[in-house]
Amino acid sequence: MAKKLAVIGAGLMGSGIAQVSAQAGWDVVLRDVTDEALRRGTDGIRASYDKFVSKGKLAAEDAEAALGRITATTDLDAAFDADIVVEAVFERIDVKQEIFRTLDGLVKDEAVLASNTSAIPITKIAAVTERPERVVGTHFFSPVPMMQLCELVRGYKTSDETLAAAREFAEGVGKTCIVVNRDVAGFVTTRLISALVVEAAKLHESGVATAEDIDIACKLGFGHAMGPLATADLTGVDILLHATENIYTESQDEKFAPPEGMRRMVDAGDIGRKSGQGFYRY
Ligand SMILES: NC(=O)c1ccc[n+]([C@@H]2O[C@H](COP(=O)([O-])OP(=O)(O)OC[C@H]3O[C@@H](n4cnc5c(N)ncnc54)[C@H](O)[C@@H]3O)[C@@H](O)[C@H]2O)c1
């Protein structure tokens, strides 16, 4: 019998996780709070499958079969028999904790409860359940069908068995995993990009090099697909500033202290592509 996955939240990440999982043969319950959000999520999945089909990367009948394995619902109780639940709702600790509290009383004892949080400590989410050893971070990247990485995050009490189950799931849907052995702010990926962006912003601010040259250095010198300042503009300078401040607050490590100029950019509304101006003009 196919294994059952419940995905909580049908937004950008939740729908992507549902999509790759259904394609890999999982029976998926996709839950959101409104029919409108579910429709947006499932429309996005259908459109993405269509694109893979038109490029010859997925057979039309496999796309249809995968869609048939996804059940969209506003009823959280539908997750009751899931083997794994992946939560991908808004990045708010109160919302996530409420969901984990409810899931803990709902799903079977051996089920794994995973969160796709990009910054909230897994330990804080796990602590509201009676099974913190069964709670783990599965940090997928956007767009989920395209991005290869899944960052697996151990909370303070996550068991080896839970980590292994999360790895089996993520690898089964085509991802390559890295393991974050300690539940530190920013995990591995956000810590790395934050340190790089902070140093790039400092070099830029102090006039050591232009934004273009800093990005060219990373692309041609290190083979990065995109330079750190272009990445900051794409992600949102405000988002990266917030992530970096959070890591700095938790770690008290000076290398994550954002330069003042980056704060002023955000104060002034120059937050990157979405505002038309960041380290570059768009
Ligand atoms: N967007 C990214 O690039 C990215 C990358 C990695 C991780 N993440 C993380 O993934 C999570 C989801 O992000 P997203 O970009 O998909 O957000 P999103 O805003 O696109 O989607 C969130 C969805 O959660 C739904 N939701 C809210 N409360 C709910 C509830 N109680 N039950 C069910 N659904 C509920 C919302 O209606 C919405 O559809 C966040 O924790 C985010 O930090 C995002």
CSV table of C-alpha atoms and ligand atoms in Angstrom, one decimal:
chain,number,residue,atom,x,y,z
A,1,MET,CA,0.0,0.0,0.0
A,2,ALA,CA,1.3,3.5,-0.9
A,3,LYS,CA,2.5,5.5,2.1
A,4,LYS,CA,0.5,8.5,3.1
A,5,LEU,CA,1.8,12.0,3.4
A,6,ALA,CA,-0.1,15.0,4.8
A,7,VAL,CA,1.1,18.4,3.8
A,8,ILE,CA,-0.2,21.3,5.9
A,9,GLY,CA,-0.3,24.5,3.9
A,10,ALA,CA,-0.9,24.7,0.2
A,11,GLY,CA,1.2,27.8,-0.5
A,12,LEU,CA,4.4,28.0,-2.6
A,13,MET,CA,6.3,25.4,-0.6
A,14,GLY,CA,3.4,23.1,0.5
A,15,SER,CA,2.1,22.7,-3.0
A,16,GLY,CA,5.6,22.0,-4.3
A,17,ILE,CA,6.2,19.3,-1.6
A,18,ALA,CA,2.8,17.8,-2.4
A,19,GLN,CA,3.7,17.8,-6.1
A,20,VAL,CA,7.0,16.0,-5.9
A,21,SER,CA,5.7,13.5,-3.4
A,22,ALA,CA,2.6,12.6,-5.4
A,23,GLN,CA,4.9,12.1,-8.4
A,24,ALA,CA,7.1,9.8,-6.3
A,25,GLY,CA,4.0,7.6,-5.5
A,26,TRP,CA,2.9,9.0,-2.1
A,27,ASP,CA,-0.8,9.4,-1.4
A,28,VAL,CA,-1.0,13.0,-0.4
A,29,VAL,CA,-3.5,14.9,1.7
A,30,LEU,CA,-3.0,18.6,1.1
A,31,ARG,CA,-4.6,20.8,3.7
A,32,ASP,CA,-5.1,24.5,3.8
A,33,VAL,CA,-7.6,26.7,5.7
A,34,THR,CA,-9.6,27.9,2.7
A,35,ASP,CA,-10.9,26.4,-0.6
A,36,GLU,CA,-9.4,29.4,-2.4
A,37,ALA,CA,-5.9,28.6,-1.1
A,38,LEU,CA,-6.3,24.9,-2.0
A,39,ARG,CA,-7.5,25.9,-5.5
A,40,ARG,CA,-4.4,28.1,-6.0
A,41,GLY,CA,-2.2,25.3,-4.7
A,42,THR,CA,-3.6,22.6,-6.9
A,43,ASP,CA,-3.8,24.9,-10.0
A,44,GLY,CA,-0.1,25.6,-9.5
A,45,ILE,CA,0.6,21.8,-9.2
A,46,ARG,CA,-1.4,21.1,-12.4
A,47,ALA,CA,0.4,23.9,-14.3
A,48,SER,CA,3.8,22.7,-13.2
A,49,TYR,CA,3.0,19.1,-14.2
A,50,ASP,CA,1.8,20.4,-17.6
A,51,LYS,CA,5.1,22.2,-18.1
A,52,PHE,CA,7.1,19.0,-17.3
A,53,VAL,CA,4.8,17.1,-19.7
A,54,SER,CA,5.2,19.6,-22.5
A,55,LYS,CA,9.0,19.5,-22.1
A,56,GLY,CA,8.9,15.7,-22.4
A,57,LYS,CA,10.1,15.2,-18.8
A,58,LEU,CA,7.0,13.6,-17.5
A,59,ALA,CA,4.5,11.3,-19.2
A,60,ALA,CA,0.9,12.7,-19.4
A,61,GLU,CA,-0.5,9.6,-17.8
A,62,ASP,CA,2.0,9.8,-14.9
A,63,ALA,CA,1.0,13.4,-14.3
A,64,GLU,CA,-2.7,12.5,-14.3
A,65,ALA,CA,-1.9,9.6,-11.9
A,66,ALA,CA,0.1,11.9,-9.6
A,67,LEU,CA,-2.7,14.5,-9.6
A,68,GLY,CA,-5.1,11.7,-8.7
A,69,ARG,CA,-3.0,10.8,-5.6
A,70,ILE,CA,-3.5,14.4,-4.2
A,71,THR,CA,-6.6,15.0,-2.0
A,72,ALA,CA,-7.1,18.7,-1.2
A,73,THR,CA,-9.0,19.4,1.9
A,74,THR,CA,-9.7,22.0,4.6
A,75,ASP,CA,-10.2,19.2,7.2
A,76,LEU,CA,-7.0,18.7,9.3
A,77,ASP,CA,-8.5,15.4,10.6
A,78,ALA,CA,-7.8,13.9,7.1
A,79,ALA,CA,-4.2,13.7,8.2
A,80,PHE,CA,-5.1,11.1,10.9
A,81,ASP,CA,-3.5,8.1,9.2
A,82,ALA,CA,-0.4,9.9,7.7
A,83,ASP,CA,3.0,8.3,8.0
A,84,ILE,CA,4.6,11.6,7.7
A,85,VAL,CA,3.2,15.1,8.0
A,86,VAL,CA,5.1,18.1,6.5
A,87,GLU,CA,4.0,21.4,7.8
A,88,ALA,CA,4.5,24.4,5.4
A,89,VAL,CA,2.3,27.2,6.8
A,90,PHE,CA,3.3,30.8,7.4
A,91,GLU,CA,6.6,31.4,9.2
A,92,ARG,CA,4.9,32.1,12.5
A,93,ILE,CA,5.8,30.2,15.6
A,94,ASP,CA,2.4,30.5,17.2
A,95,VAL,CA,0.6,29.1,14.1
A,96,LYS,CA,3.1,26.3,13.7
A,97,GLN,CA,2.9,25.3,17.4
A,98,GLU,CA,-0.9,25.2,17.3
A,99,ILE,CA,-0.7,22.9,14.3
A,100,PHE,CA,1.8,20.6,15.9
A,101,ARG,CA,-0.2,20.5,19.2
A,102,THR,CA,-3.3,19.4,17.2
A,103,LEU,CA,-1.4,16.9,15.0
A,104,ASP,CA,0.2,15.3,18.1
A,105,GLY,CA,-3.3,14.4,19.4
A,106,LEU,CA,-4.4,13.3,15.9
A,107,VAL,CA,-1.9,11.2,14.1
A,108,LYS,CA,-0.6,7.7,14.9
A,109,ASP,CA,2.2,7.4,17.5
A,110,GLU,CA,4.8,6.3,15.0
A,111,ALA,CA,4.1,9.1,12.5
A,112,VAL,CA,6.9,11.6,11.8
A,113,LEU,CA,6.0,15.3,12.2
A,114,ALA,CA,8.2,17.6,10.0
A,115,SER,CA,8.4,21.3,9.6
A,116,ASN,CA,9.5,23.2,6.5
A,117,THR,CA,10.4,26.2,8.6
A,118,SER,CA,13.4,28.2,7.3
A,119,ALA,CA,14.3,29.8,10.6
A,120,ILE,CA,12.2,28.7,13.6
A,121,PRO,CA,14.1,26.3,15.9
A,122,ILE,CA,12.7,22.8,15.5
A,123,THR,CA,13.1,22.3,19.2
A,124,LYS,CA,10.6,25.1,19.9
A,125,ILE,CA,8.0,23.5,17.6
A,126,ALA,CA,8.7,20.0,19.0
A,127,ALA,CA,8.4,21.1,22.6
A,128,VAL,CA,4.6,21.6,22.3
A,129,THR,CA,4.2,17.9,21.5
A,130,GLU,CA,4.4,14.7,23.6
A,131,ARG,CA,6.7,13.2,20.9
A,132,PRO,CA,9.6,15.7,20.4
A,133,GLU,CA,11.8,12.7,19.3
A,134,ARG,CA,9.4,12.3,16.3
A,135,VAL,CA,9.7,15.9,15.2
A,136,VAL,CA,12.3,17.0,12.5
A,137,GLY,CA,13.0,19.8,10.1
A,138,THR,CA,12.7,19.1,6.4
A,139,HIS,CA,13.8,22.4,4.8
A,140,PHE,CA,13.0,22.3,1.1
A,141,PHE,CA,14.0,25.0,-1.3
A,142,SER,CA,12.0,27.0,-3.8
A,143,PRO,CA,10.9,26.1,-6.4
A,144,VAL,CA,10.6,22.6,-4.8
A,145,PRO,CA,10.3,20.6,-8.1
A,146,MET,CA,13.5,22.2,-9.4
A,147,MET,CA,15.7,22.6,-6.3
A,148,GLN,CA,17.7,19.5,-5.3
A,149,LEU,CA,18.5,20.3,-1.7
A,150,CYS,CA,16.6,19.3,1.5
A,151,GLU,CA,18.2,20.4,4.7
A,152,LEU,CA,17.3,17.9,7.5
A,153,VAL,CA,17.3,19.6,10.9
A,154,ARG,CA,17.6,17.7,14.2
A,155,GLY,CA,15.8,19.3,17.0
A,156,TYR,CA,17.2,18.9,20.5
A,157,LYS,CA,15.4,15.6,21.0
A,158,THR,CA,15.0,14.3,17.4
A,159,SER,CA,15.8,10.6,17.3
A,160,ASP,CA,18.0,8.8,14.8
A,161,GLU,CA,15.0,6.8,13.6
A,162,THR,CA,13.1,10.0,12.8
A,163,LEU,CA,16.0,11.5,11.0
A,164,ALA,CA,16.4,8.3,9.0
A,165,ALA,CA,12.6,8.4,8.1
A,166,ALA,CA,12.9,12.0,7.0
A,167,ARG,CA,15.9,11.2,4.9
A,168,GLU,CA,14.1,8.3,3.3
A,169,PHE,CA,11.2,10.5,2.4
A,170,ALA,CA,13.2,13.4,1.0
A,171,GLU,CA,15.5,11.2,-1.0
A,172,GLY,CA,12.5,9.2,-2.2
A,173,VAL,CA,11.1,12.4,-3.7
A,174,GLY,CA,14.3,13.1,-5.5
A,175,LYS,CA,16.2,15.4,-3.1
A,176,THR,CA,19.8,15.3,-1.8
A,177,CYS,CA,19.9,15.8,1.9
A,178,ILE,CA,22.3,17.5,4.3
A,179,VAL,CA,22.0,17.0,8.0
A,180,VAL,CA,22.0,19.9,10.5
A,181,ASN,CA,23.1,18.1,13.7
A,182,ARG,CA,22.4,21.0,16.0
A,183,ASP,CA,19.4,23.2,15.9
A,184,VAL,CA,21.2,26.4,15.4
A,185,ALA,CA,19.6,29.6,14.1
A,186,GLY,CA,19.7,29.7,10.3
A,187,PHE,CA,20.6,26.0,10.1
A,188,VAL,CA,23.5,25.6,7.6
A,189,THR,CA,22.2,27.2,4.5
A,190,THR,CA,20.9,30.5,5.9
A,191,ARG,CA,24.0,30.9,8.0
A,192,LEU,CA,26.3,30.5,5.0
A,193,ILE,CA,24.4,32.9,2.8
A,194,SER,CA,24.0,35.4,5.6
A,195,ALA,CA,27.7,35.4,6.4
A,196,LEU,CA,28.5,35.9,2.7
A,197,VAL,CA,25.9,38.6,2.2
A,198,VAL,CA,27.0,40.5,5.3
A,199,GLU,CA,30.7,40.5,4.1
A,200,ALA,CA,29.7,41.4,0.6
A,201,ALA,CA,27.5,44.3,1.9
A,202,LYS,CA,30.4,45.5,4.1
A,203,LEU,CA,32.8,45.5,1.1
A,204,HIS,CA,30.3,47.3,-1.0
A,205,GLU,CA,29.4,49.9,1.7
A,206,SER,CA,33.1,50.7,2.4
A,207,GLY,CA,33.8,51.2,-1.2
A,208,VAL,CA,36.3,48.3,-1.5
A,209,ALA,CA,34.5,47.1,-4.7
A,210,THR,CA,31.3,47.6,-6.7
A,211,ALA,CA,28.3,45.4,-6.4
A,212,GLU,CA,29.0,44.1,-9.9
A,213,ASP,CA,32.6,43.2,-9.1
A,214,ILE,CA,31.8,41.5,-5.8
A,215,ASP,CA,29.2,39.3,-7.6
A,216,ILE,CA,31.6,38.6,-10.5
A,217,ALA,CA,34.2,37.5,-7.9
A,218,CYS,CA,31.9,34.9,-6.5
A,219,LYS,CA,30.7,33.7,-9.9
A,220,LEU,CA,34.0,33.5,-11.7
A,221,GLY,CA,36.2,32.9,-8.7
A,222,PHE,CA,34.1,30.3,-6.9
A,223,GLY,CA,31.7,29.1,-9.6
A,224,HIS,CA,28.6,30.4,-7.8
A,225,ALA,CA,25.6,30.6,-10.0
A,226,MET,CA,24.7,34.0,-8.7
A,227,GLY,CA,26.6,36.6,-6.6
A,228,PRO,CA,25.6,37.3,-3.0
A,229,LEU,CA,24.3,40.9,-3.7
A,230,ALA,CA,22.2,39.7,-6.6
A,231,THR,CA,21.0,36.9,-4.4
A,232,ALA,CA,20.1,39.4,-1.7
A,233,ASP,CA,18.1,41.5,-4.2
A,234,LEU,CA,16.3,38.4,-5.4
A,235,THR,CA,15.5,37.1,-2.0
A,236,GLY,CA,14.7,40.6,-0.6
A,237,VAL,CA,17.3,42.6,1.3
A,238,ASP,CA,14.7,42.9,4.1
A,239,ILE,CA,14.2,39.2,4.3
A,240,LEU,CA,18.0,38.5,4.5
A,241,LEU,CA,18.5,41.4,7.0
A,242,HIS,CA,15.8,39.8,9.2
A,243,ALA,CA,17.4,36.4,8.9
A,244,THR,CA,20.8,37.7,9.6
A,245,GLU,CA,19.7,39.7,12.6
A,246,ASN,CA,18.0,36.6,14.0
A,247,ILE,CA,21.2,34.6,13.6
A,248,TYR,CA,23.3,37.4,15.2
A,249,THR,CA,20.9,37.7,18.2
A,250,GLU,CA,21.0,33.9,18.8
A,251,SER,CA,24.7,33.4,18.2
A,252,GLN,CA,26.2,36.7,19.3
A,253,ASP,CA,28.7,36.0,16.5
A,254,GLU,CA,30.0,39.4,15.1
A,255,LYS,CA,30.3,38.0,11.6
A,256,PHE,CA,26.5,38.0,11.3
A,257,ALA,CA,26.1,41.6,12.5
A,258,PRO,CA,24.6,43.4,9.4
A,259,PRO,CA,26.3,46.7,8.5
A,260,GLU,CA,24.4,49.9,9.2
A,261,GLY,CA,24.1,50.7,5.5
A,262,MET,CA,22.1,47.5,4.9
A,263,ARG,CA,19.7,48.5,7.6
A,264,ARG,CA,19.3,52.0,6.0
A,265,MET,CA,18.7,50.4,2.6
A,266,VAL,CA,15.8,48.5,4.1
A,267,ASP,CA,14.5,51.6,6.0
A,268,ALA,CA,14.5,53.5,2.7
A,269,GLY,CA,12.6,50.8,0.9
A,270,ASP,CA,15.4,49.6,-1.3
A,271,ILE,CA,14.8,46.0,-0.7
A,272,GLY,CA,15.7,44.5,-4.1
A,273,ARG,CA,13.9,43.3,-7.1
A,274,LYS,CA,10.5,43.6,-5.6
A,275,SER,CA,10.9,47.4,-5.1
A,276,GLY,CA,12.9,48.0,-8.2
A,277,GLN,CA,16.0,49.0,-6.3
A,278,GLY,CA,18.4,47.1,-4.1
A,279,PHE,CA,22.1,46.7,-4.6
A,280,TYR,CA,21.1,47.0,-8.3
A,281,ARG,CA,18.5,49.0,-10.1
A,282,TYR,CA,15.7,46.9,-11.9
B,1,LIG,N1,9.1,30.6,0.1
B,1,LIG,C1,10.3,30.1,0.2
B,1,LIG,O1,11.2,30.3,-0.7
B,1,LIG,C2,10.6,29.2,1.3
B,1,LIG,C3,11.8,28.4,1.2
B,1,LIG,C4,12.0,27.5,2.3
B,1,LIG,C5,11.2,27.4,3.4
B,1,LIG,N2,10.1,28.2,3.4
B,1,LIG,C6,9.2,28.1,4.6
B,1,LIG,O2,8.1,27.3,4.2
B,1,LIG,C7,6.9,27.7,4.9
B,1,LIG,C8,5.8,28.1,4.0
B,1,LIG,O3,6.3,29.1,3.1
B,1,LIG,P1,5.5,29.5,1.8
B,1,LIG,O4,6.5,30.4,1.0
B,1,LIG,O5,5.0,28.3,1.1
B,1,LIG,O6,4.3,30.4,2.3
B,1,LIG,P2,2.9,30.7,1.6
B,1,LIG,O7,2.5,32.0,2.2
B,1,LIG,O8,3.1,30.6,0.1
B,1,LIG,O9,1.9,29.6,2.0
B,1,LIG,C9,1.5,29.4,3.4
B,1,LIG,C10,0.2,28.7,3.3
B,1,LIG,O10,-0.2,28.2,4.6
B,1,LIG,C11,-1.6,28.4,4.7
B,1,LIG,N3,-1.9,28.3,6.1
B,1,LIG,C12,-1.9,29.2,7.1
B,1,LIG,N4,-2.3,28.7,8.3
B,1,LIG,C13,-2.7,27.4,8.1
B,1,LIG,C14,-3.2,26.4,8.9
B,1,LIG,N5,-3.5,26.6,10.1
B,1,LIG,N6,-3.4,25.2,8.3
B,1,LIG,C15,-3.2,25.0,7.0
B,1,LIG,N7,-2.7,25.9,6.2
B,1,LIG,C16,-2.4,27.2,6.7
B,1,LIG,C17,-1.9,29.7,4.1
B,1,LIG,O11,-3.3,29.8,3.7
B,1,LIG,C18,-1.0,29.6,2.8
B,1,LIG,O12,-1.6,29.0,1.7
B,1,LIG,C19,7.4,28.8,5.8
B,1,LIG,O13,7.7,28.3,7.1
B,1,LIG,C20,8.6,29.4,5.1
B,1,LIG,O14,9.5,30.0,6.0
B,1,LIG,C21,9.8,29.1,2.4
